Short mmCIF file of C-alpha atoms in Angstrom, two decimals:
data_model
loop_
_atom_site.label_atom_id
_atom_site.label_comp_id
_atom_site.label_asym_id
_atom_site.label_seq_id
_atom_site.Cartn_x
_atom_site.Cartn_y
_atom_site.Cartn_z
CA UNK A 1 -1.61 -22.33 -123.19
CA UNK A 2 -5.18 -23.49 -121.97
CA UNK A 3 -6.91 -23.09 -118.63
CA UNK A 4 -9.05 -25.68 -119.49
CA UNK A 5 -7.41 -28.60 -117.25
CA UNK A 6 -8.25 -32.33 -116.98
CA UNK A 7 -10.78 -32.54 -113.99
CA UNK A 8 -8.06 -35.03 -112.46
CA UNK A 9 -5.31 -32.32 -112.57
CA UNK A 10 -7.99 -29.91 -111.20
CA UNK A 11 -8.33 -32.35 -108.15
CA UNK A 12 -4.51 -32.11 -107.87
CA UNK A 13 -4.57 -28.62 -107.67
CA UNK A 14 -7.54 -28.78 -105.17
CA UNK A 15 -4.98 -30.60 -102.94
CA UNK A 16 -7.65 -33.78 -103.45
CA UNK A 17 -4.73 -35.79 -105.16
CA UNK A 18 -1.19 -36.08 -105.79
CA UNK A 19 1.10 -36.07 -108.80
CA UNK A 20 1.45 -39.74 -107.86
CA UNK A 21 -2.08 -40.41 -108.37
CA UNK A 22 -2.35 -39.29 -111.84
CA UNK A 23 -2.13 -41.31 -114.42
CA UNK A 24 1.44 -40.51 -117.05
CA UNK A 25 0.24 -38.92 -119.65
CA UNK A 26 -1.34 -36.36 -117.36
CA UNK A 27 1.24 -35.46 -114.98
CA UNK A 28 3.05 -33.10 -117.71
CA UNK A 29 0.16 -30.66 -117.54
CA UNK A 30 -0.29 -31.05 -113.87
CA UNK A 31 3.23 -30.49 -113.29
CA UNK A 32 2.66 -26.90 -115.20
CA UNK A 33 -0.46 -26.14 -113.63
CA UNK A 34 1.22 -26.84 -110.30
CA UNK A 35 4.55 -23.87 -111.43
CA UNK A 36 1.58 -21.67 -112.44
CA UNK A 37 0.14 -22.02 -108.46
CA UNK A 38 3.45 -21.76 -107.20
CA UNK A 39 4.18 -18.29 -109.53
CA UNK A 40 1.49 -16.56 -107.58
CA UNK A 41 2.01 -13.76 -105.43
CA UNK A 42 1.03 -14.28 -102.28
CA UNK A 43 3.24 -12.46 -99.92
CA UNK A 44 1.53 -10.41 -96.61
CA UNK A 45 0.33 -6.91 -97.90
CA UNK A 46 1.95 -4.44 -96.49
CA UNK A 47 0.27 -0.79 -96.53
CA UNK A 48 2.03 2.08 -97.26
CA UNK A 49 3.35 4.42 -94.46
CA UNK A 50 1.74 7.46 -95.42
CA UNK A 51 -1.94 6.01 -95.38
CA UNK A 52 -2.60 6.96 -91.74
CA UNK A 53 -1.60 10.49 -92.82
CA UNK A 54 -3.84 10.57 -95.76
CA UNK A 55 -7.15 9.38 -94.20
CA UNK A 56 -6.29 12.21 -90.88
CA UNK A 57 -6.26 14.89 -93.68
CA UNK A 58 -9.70 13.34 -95.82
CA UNK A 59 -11.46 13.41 -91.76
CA UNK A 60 -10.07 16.71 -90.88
CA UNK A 61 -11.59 18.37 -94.28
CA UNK A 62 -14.96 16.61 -94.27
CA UNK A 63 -15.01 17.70 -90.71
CA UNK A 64 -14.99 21.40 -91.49
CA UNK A 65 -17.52 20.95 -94.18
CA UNK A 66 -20.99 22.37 -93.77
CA UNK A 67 -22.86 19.72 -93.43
CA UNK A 68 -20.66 18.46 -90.72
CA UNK A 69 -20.97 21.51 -89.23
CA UNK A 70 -25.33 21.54 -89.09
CA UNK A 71 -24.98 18.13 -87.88
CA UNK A 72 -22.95 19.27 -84.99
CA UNK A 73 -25.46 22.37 -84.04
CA UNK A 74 -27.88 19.73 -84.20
CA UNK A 75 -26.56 16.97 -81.83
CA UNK A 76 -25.60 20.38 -79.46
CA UNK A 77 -29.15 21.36 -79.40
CA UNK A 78 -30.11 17.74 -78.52
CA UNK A 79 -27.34 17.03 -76.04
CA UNK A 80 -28.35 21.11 -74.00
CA UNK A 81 -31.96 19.46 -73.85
CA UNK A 82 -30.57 15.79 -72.44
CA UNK A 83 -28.30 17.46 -69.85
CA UNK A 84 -30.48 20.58 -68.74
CA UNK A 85 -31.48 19.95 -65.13
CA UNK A 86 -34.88 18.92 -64.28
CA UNK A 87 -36.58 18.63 -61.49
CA UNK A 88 -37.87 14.46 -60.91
CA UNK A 89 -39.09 13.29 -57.49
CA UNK A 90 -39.08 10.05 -56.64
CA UNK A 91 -40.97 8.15 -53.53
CA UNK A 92 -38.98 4.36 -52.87
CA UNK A 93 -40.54 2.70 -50.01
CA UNK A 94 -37.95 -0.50 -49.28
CA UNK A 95 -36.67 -2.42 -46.77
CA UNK A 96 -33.17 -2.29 -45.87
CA UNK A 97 -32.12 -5.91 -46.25
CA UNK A 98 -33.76 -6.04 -49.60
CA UNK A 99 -31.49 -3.15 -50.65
CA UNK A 100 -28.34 -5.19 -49.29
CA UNK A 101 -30.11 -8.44 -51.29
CA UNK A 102 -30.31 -6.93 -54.80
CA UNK A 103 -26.81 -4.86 -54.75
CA UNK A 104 -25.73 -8.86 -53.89
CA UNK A 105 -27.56 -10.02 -56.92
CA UNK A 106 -26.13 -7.41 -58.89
CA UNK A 107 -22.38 -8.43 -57.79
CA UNK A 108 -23.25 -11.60 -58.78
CA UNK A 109 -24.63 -10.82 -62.46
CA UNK A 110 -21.57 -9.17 -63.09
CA UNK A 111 -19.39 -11.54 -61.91
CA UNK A 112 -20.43 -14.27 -64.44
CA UNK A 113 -20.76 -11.44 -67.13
CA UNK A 114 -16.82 -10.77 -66.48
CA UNK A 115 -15.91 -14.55 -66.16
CA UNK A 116 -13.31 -15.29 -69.52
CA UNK A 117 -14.53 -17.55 -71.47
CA UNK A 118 -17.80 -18.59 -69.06
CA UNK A 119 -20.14 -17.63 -71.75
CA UNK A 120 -19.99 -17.66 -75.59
CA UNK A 121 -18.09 -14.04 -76.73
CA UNK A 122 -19.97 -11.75 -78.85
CA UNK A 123 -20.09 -11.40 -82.72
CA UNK A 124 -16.13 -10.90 -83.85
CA UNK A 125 -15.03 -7.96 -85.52
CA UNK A 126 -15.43 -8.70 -89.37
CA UNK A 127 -12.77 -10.19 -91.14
CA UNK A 128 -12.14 -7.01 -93.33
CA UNK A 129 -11.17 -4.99 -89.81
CA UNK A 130 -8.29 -3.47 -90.83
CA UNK A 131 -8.07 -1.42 -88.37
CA UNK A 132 -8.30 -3.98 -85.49
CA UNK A 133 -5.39 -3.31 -83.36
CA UNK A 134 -2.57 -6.15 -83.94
CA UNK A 135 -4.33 -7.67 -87.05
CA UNK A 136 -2.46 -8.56 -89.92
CA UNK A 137 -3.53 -8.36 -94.10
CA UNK A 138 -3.30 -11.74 -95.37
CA UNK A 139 -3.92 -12.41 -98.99
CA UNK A 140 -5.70 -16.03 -100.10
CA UNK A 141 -5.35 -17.01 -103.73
CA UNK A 142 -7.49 -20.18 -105.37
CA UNK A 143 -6.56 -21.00 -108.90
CA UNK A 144 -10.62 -22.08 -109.70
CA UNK A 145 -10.80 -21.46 -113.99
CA UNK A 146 -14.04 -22.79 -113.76
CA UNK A 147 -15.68 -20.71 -111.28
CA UNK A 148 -18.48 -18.31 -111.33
CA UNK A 149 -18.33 -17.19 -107.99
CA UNK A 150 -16.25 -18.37 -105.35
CA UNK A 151 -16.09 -17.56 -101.40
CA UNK A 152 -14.10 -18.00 -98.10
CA UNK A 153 -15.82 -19.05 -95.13
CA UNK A 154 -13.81 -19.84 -92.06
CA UNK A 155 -13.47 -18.98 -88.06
CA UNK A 156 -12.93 -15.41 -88.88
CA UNK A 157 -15.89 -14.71 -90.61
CA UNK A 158 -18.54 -17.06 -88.23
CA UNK A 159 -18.09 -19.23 -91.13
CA UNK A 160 -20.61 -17.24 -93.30
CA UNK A 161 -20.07 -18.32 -97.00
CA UNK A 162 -21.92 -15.21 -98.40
CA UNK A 163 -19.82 -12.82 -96.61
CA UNK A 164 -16.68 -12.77 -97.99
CA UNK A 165 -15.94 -13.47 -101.87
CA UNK A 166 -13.05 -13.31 -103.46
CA UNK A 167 -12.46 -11.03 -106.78
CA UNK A 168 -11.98 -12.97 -110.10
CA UNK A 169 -8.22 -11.86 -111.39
CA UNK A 170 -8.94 -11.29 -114.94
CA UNK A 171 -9.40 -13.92 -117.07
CA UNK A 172 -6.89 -16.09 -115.65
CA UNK A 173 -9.21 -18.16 -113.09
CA UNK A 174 -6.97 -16.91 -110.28
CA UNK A 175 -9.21 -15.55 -108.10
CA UNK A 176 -7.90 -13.45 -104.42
CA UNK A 177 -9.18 -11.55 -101.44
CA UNK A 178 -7.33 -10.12 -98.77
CA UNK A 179 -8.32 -10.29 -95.12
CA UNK A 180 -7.04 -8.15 -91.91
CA UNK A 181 -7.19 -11.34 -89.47
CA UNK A 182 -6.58 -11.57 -85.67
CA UNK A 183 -2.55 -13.19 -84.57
CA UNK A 184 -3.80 -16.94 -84.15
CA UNK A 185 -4.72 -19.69 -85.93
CA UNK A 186 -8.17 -19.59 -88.09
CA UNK A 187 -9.61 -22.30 -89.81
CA UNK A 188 -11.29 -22.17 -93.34
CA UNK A 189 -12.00 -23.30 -96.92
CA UNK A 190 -13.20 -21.58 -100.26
CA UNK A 191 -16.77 -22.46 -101.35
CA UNK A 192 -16.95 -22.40 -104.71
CA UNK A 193 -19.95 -21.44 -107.27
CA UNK A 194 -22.18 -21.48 -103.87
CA UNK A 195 -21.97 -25.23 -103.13
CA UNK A 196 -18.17 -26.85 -103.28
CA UNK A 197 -16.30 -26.61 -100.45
CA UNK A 198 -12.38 -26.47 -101.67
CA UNK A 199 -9.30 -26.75 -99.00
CA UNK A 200 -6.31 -24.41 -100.27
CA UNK A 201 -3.81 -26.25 -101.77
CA UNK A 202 -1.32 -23.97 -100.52
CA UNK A 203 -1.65 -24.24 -96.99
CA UNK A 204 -2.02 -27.25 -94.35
CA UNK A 205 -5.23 -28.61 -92.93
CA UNK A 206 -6.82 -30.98 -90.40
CA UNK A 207 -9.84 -32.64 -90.13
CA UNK A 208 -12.94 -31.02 -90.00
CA UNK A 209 -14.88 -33.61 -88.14
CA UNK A 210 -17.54 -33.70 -90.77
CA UNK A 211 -15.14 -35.97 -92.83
CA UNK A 212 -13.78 -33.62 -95.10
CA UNK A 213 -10.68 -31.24 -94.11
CA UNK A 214 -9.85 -27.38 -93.25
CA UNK A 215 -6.87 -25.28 -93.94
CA UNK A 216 -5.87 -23.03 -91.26
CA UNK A 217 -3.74 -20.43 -91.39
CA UNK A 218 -1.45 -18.66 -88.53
CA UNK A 219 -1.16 -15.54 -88.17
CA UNK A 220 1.85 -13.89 -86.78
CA UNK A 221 1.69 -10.91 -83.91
CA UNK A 222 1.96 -10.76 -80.34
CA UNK A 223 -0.81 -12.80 -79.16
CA UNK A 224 1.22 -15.80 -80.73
CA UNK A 225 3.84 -15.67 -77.84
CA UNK B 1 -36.17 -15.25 -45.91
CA UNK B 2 -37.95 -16.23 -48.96
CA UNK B 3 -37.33 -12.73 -51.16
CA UNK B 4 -33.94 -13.02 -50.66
CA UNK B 5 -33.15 -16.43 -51.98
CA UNK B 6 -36.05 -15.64 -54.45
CA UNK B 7 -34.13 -12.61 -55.72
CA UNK B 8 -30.61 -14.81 -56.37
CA UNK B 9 -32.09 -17.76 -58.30
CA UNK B 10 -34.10 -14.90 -60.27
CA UNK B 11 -30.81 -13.20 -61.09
CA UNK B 12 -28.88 -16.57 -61.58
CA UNK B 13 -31.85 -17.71 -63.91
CA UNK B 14 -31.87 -14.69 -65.90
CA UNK B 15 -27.93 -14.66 -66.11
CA UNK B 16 -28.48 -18.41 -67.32
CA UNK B 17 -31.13 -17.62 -69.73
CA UNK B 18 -28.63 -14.98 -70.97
CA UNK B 19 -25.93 -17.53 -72.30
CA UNK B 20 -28.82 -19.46 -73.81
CA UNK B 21 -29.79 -16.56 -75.64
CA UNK B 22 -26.62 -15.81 -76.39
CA UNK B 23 -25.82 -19.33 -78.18
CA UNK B 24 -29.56 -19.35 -79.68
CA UNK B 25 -28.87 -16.04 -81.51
CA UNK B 26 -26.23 -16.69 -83.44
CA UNK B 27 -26.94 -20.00 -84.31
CA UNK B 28 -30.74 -19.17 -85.15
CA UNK B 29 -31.35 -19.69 -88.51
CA UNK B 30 -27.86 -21.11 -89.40
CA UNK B 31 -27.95 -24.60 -88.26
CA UNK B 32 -31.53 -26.86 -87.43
CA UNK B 33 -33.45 -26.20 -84.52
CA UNK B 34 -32.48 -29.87 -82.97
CA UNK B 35 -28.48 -28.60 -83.62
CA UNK B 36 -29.03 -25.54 -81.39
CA UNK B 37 -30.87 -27.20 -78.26
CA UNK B 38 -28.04 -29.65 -78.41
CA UNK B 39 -25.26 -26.77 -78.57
CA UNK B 40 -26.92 -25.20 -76.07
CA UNK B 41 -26.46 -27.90 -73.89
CA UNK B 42 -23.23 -28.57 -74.80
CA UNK B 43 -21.96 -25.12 -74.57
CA UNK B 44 -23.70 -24.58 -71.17
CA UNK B 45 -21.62 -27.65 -69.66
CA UNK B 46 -18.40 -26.43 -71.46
CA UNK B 47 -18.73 -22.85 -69.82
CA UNK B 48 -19.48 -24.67 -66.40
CA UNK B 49 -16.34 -26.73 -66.81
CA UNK B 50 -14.33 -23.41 -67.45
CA UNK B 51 -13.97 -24.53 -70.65
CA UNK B 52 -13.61 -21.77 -73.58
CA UNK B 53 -17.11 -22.37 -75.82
CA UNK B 54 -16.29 -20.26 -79.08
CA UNK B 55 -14.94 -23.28 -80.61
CA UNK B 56 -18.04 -25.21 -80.76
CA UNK B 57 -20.26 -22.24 -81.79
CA UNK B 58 -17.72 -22.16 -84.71
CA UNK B 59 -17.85 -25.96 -85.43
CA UNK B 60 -22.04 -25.85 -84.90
CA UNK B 61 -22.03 -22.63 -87.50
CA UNK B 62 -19.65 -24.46 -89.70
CA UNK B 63 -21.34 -27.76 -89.42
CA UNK B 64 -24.56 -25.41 -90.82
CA UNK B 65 -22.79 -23.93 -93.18
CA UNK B 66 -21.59 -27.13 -94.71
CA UNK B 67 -25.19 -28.33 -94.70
CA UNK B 68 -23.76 -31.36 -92.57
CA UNK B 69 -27.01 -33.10 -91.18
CA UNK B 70 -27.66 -32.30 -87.72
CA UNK B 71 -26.86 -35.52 -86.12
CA UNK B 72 -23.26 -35.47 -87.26
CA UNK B 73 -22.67 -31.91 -86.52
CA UNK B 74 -24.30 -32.41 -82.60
CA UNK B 75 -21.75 -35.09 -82.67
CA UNK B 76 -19.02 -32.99 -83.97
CA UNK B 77 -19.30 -30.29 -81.42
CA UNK B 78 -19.37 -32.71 -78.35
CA UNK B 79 -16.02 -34.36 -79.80
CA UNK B 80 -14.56 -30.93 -79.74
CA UNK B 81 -15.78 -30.59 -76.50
CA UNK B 82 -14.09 -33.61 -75.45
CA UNK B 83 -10.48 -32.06 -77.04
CA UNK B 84 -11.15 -29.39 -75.02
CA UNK B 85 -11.83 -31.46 -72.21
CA UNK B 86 -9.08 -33.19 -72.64
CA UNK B 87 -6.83 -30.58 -73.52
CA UNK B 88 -7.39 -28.53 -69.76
CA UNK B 89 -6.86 -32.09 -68.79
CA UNK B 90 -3.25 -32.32 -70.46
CA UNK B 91 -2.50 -28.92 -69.36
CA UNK B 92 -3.34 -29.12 -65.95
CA UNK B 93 -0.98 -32.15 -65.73
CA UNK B 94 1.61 -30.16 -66.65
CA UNK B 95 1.07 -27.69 -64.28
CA UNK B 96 -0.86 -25.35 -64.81
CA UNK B 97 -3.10 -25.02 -62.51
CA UNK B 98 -5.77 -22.77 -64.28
CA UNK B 99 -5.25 -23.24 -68.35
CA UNK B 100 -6.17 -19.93 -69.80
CA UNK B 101 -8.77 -20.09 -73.14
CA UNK B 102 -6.20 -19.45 -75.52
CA UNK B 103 -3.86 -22.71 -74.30
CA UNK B 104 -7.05 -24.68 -73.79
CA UNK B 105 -7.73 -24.06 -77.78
CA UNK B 106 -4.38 -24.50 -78.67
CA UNK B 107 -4.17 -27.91 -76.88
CA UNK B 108 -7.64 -29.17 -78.79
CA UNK B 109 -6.24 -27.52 -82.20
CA UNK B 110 -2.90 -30.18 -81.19
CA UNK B 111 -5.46 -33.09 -80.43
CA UNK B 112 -7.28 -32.47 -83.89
CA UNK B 113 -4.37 -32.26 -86.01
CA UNK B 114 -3.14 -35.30 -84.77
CA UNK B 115 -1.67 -35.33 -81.55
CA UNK B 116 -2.18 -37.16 -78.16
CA UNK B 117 -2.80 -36.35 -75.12
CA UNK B 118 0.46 -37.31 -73.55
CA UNK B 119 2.16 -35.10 -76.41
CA UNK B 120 -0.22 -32.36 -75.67
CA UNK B 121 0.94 -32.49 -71.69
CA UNK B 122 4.76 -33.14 -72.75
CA UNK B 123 4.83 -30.24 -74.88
CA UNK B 124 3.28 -27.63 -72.18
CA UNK B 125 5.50 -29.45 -69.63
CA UNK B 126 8.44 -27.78 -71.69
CA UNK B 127 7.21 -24.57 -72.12
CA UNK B 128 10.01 -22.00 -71.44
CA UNK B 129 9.61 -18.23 -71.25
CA UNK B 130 8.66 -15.91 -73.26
CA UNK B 131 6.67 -19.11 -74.73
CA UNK B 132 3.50 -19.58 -72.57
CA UNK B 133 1.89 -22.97 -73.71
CA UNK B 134 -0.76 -21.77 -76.31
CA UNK B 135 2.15 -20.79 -78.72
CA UNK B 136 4.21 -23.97 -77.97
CA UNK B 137 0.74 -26.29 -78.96
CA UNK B 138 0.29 -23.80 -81.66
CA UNK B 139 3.49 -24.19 -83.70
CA UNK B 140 3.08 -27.94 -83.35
CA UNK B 141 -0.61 -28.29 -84.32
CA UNK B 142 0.43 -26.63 -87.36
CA UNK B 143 3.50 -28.97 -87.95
CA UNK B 144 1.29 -31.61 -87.11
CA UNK B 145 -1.56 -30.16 -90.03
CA UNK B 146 2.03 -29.72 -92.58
CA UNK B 147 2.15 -33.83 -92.10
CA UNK B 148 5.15 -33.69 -89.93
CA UNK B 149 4.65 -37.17 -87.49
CA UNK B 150 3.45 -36.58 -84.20
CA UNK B 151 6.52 -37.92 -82.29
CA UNK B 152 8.92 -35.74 -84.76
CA UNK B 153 6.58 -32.63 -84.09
CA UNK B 154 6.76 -33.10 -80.09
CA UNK B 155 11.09 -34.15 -80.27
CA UNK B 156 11.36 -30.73 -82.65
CA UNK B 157 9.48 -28.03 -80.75
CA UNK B 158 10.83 -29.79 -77.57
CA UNK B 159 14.43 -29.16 -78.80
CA UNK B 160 14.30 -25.72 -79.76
CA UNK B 161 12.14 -24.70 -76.78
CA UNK B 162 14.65 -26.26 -74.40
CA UNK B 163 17.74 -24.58 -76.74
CA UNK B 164 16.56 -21.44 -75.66
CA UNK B 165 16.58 -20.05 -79.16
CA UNK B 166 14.77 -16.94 -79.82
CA UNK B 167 11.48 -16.68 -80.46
CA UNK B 168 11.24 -16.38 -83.97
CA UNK B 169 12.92 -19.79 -84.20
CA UNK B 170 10.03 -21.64 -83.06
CA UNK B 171 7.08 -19.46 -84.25
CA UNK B 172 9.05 -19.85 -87.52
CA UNK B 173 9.37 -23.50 -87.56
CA UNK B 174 6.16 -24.42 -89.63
CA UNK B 175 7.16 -21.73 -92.82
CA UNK B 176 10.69 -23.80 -92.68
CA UNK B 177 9.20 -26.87 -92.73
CA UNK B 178 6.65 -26.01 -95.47
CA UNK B 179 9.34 -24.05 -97.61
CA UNK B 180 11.43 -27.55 -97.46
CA UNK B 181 8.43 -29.34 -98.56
CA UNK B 182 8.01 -27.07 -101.24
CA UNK B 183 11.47 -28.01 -102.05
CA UNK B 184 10.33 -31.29 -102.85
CA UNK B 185 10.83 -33.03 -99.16
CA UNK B 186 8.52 -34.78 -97.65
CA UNK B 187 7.29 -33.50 -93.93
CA UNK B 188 9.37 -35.70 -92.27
CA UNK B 189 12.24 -35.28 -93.65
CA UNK B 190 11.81 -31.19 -93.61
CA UNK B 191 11.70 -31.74 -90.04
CA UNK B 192 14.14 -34.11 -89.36
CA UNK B 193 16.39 -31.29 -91.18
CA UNK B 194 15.67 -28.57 -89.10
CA UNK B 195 16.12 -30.54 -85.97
CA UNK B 196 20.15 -30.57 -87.02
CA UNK B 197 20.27 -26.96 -88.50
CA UNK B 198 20.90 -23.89 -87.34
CA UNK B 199 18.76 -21.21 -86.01
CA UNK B 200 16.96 -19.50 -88.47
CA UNK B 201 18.75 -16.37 -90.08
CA UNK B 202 16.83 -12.79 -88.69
CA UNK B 203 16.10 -10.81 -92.01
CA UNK B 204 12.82 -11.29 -93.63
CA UNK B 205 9.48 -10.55 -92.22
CA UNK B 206 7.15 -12.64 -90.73
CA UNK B 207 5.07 -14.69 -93.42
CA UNK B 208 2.13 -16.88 -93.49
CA UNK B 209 0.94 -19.96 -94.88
CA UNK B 210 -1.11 -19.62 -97.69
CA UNK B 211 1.83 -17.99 -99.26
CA UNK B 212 3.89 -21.34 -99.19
CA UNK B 213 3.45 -24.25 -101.20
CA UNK B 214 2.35 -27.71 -99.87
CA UNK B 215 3.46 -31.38 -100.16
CA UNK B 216 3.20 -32.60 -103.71
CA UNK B 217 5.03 -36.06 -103.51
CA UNK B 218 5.73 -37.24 -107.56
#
């Protein structure tokens, strides 16, 4: 067996061409590169039952440690001086209607602060947020023999191609991550060795408007009703 | 007279400058300087529309990311603008007379993967409880990204919308279709299948794309 493929049967497995586009004599080995993608394993993870259980007990013993205990006396100490009363006098000399003007002002800022969707939302959770509530663990496989290094940048991760990497799978040029995403849809694509953007050949995609495509992936969980 | 008024377009400015910021931060030092006074722009006339503006901070970041010249990725975001545009459009001719963000995204995911406008309205016309529309244009943007046509897509969510089927039938409607690709079909004919078979059997868990295999026509 060899995992060192014809660049046109790589393309195939990139999802660039089809079996249809190769020439004969190459389709054999594209066929078995194609039942080696297909063999993977790429079924949701599903954690165990007991884990909540075991982390409780790990926080509940480093909480009765020592140290944990000096840093509590220490945030007491600094919490007695914060809330010990003080006397503070203060001399405001205002007019009435300016009172009334800036308690209107202040309705107003945070009525456009709390308007959905008026204003771009903050910085999303990162992708690897297990604990976000409703996200599910969704495991991405790319089958890159080649590759040094290789990446996933997509919606979930503000599209940062440094963040997230995936972990070579021994020798076999499989390489995998798995990410807790948000119920939705997400857009992405692997970057490999820092420069090649790759679509997964396992999953659909659409046009990225830069002239090249995206896969997306949905995730399942209430927010898709 | 004058501190009053002077004390509202002070606030409003400041709230103003806020968004700007807001876009300007996370886009500074990701995408060129020219990219973020345009998204800025763009953004700031998306939010006034009541449009949702994540979306094109994600296509501005990705255009960066890409290293797509500037020009094409200022270009990209206003087209996605327009989906979205045209998407509230779509669904407020179906009815709904104040799209939420989540349906507005869904319609412009629909418009990118291939649908039209018309489809996008037809489809949120049928929506049918529990389905709200973002899940309806959901499951067929992604039918639409498998390859199924876009009149097939629209007829089969229609139909099992309108069947009254439960909801696992039509949030599970793009693994069928892909696992009867896999199966050597092409889109079209996965879907054209489903639209005669049965509702899907209960058992199994809910799964997700990337663990299916895509159209590899011999």
């Amino acid at each position: 067996m060899t995992w060192e493929f014809h660049p046109l049967v790589k393309r195939v497995l990139d999802g660039e061409l089809t079996l249809g586009d190769l020439p004969l004599e190459l389709r054999p080995e594209a066929e078995e590169a194609l039942r080696m993608l297909a063999a993977l394993d790429r079924t949701p993870v599903t954690l165990s039952p007991g884990l909540d259980v075991r982390v409780m007990e790990t926080v509940r013993r480093r909480a009765g440690s020592p140290a944990t205990a000096r840093e509590s006396f220490r945030a007491v100490r600094v919490w007695r001086w914060i809330s010990a009363p003080r006397d503070v006098e203060i001399r405001l000399r205002v007019r009435p209607w300016a009172v009334g003007a800036l308690a209107a002002a202040a309705a107003l800022v945070l009525l456009l602060l709390a308007r959905p969707n008026a204003t771009p939302r903050g910085a999303p959770a990162a992708p690897t947020a297990a604990s976000a509530e409703g996200s599910v663990l969704v495991r991405f496989v790319l089958f890159a023999p080649r590759a040094h290094r290789v990446a996933i940048a997509g919606t979930f991760n503000q599209w940062d191609r440094e963040a997230t990497l995936l972990a070579p799978a021994g020798t076999t040029g499989v390489w995998t991550t798995t990410l807790a995403l948000a119920p939705g849809q997400h857009q992405y694509a692997f970057v490999v060795d820092g420069e090649r953007w790759v679509t997964d050949p396992a999953a659909p995609a659409v046009d990225d408007g830069f002239g090249r495509r995206n896969s997306v992936v949905a995730v399942p969980g209430a927010r898709a009703l | 007279m004058r501190t009053p008024c002077l004390t509202v377009c002070v606030v409003l400015g400041a709230a103003g400058l806020a968004a700007q910021g807001n876009v300007a931060a996370r886009l500074a030092g990701r995408v060129p300087a020219e990219v973020v006074a345009a998204a800025r722009g763009i953004v700031d006339s998306a939010a006034a529309r009541g449009l949702p503006v994540e979306l094109l901070m994600q296509k501005a970041l990705e255009g960066g990311a890409k290293g797509v010249p500037a020009d094409r990725v200022i270009a990209a975001v206003r087209t996605l603008a327009g989906e979205l545009d045209a998407s509230a459009g779509a669904l407020r001719a179906a009815g709904l007379a104040a799209p939420d963000g989540d349906a507005i995204e869904a319609g412009a995911f629909a418009l990118t993967a291939g649908l039209q406008e018309g489809q996008v309205r037809e489809l949120a016309r049928a929506r049918r409880a529990p389905f709200g529309a973002a899940a309806t244009l959901r499951v067929a943007a992604m039918l639409a990204a498998l390859g199924v046509p876009a009149k097939q897509t629209v007829a089969l969510v229609r139909r099992t919308v309108e069947s009254g089927r439960a909801p696992t039938d039509l949030l599970d409607l793009p693994g069928r279709v892909q696992s009867e690709i896999a199966r050597g079909e092409t889109p079209a004919q996965a879907a054209a299948g489903l639209a005669h078979a049965p509702a899907a059997p209960p058992a199994g868990p809910p799964t997700v794309p990337p663990g299916r295999e895509r159209s590899r026509k011999p």
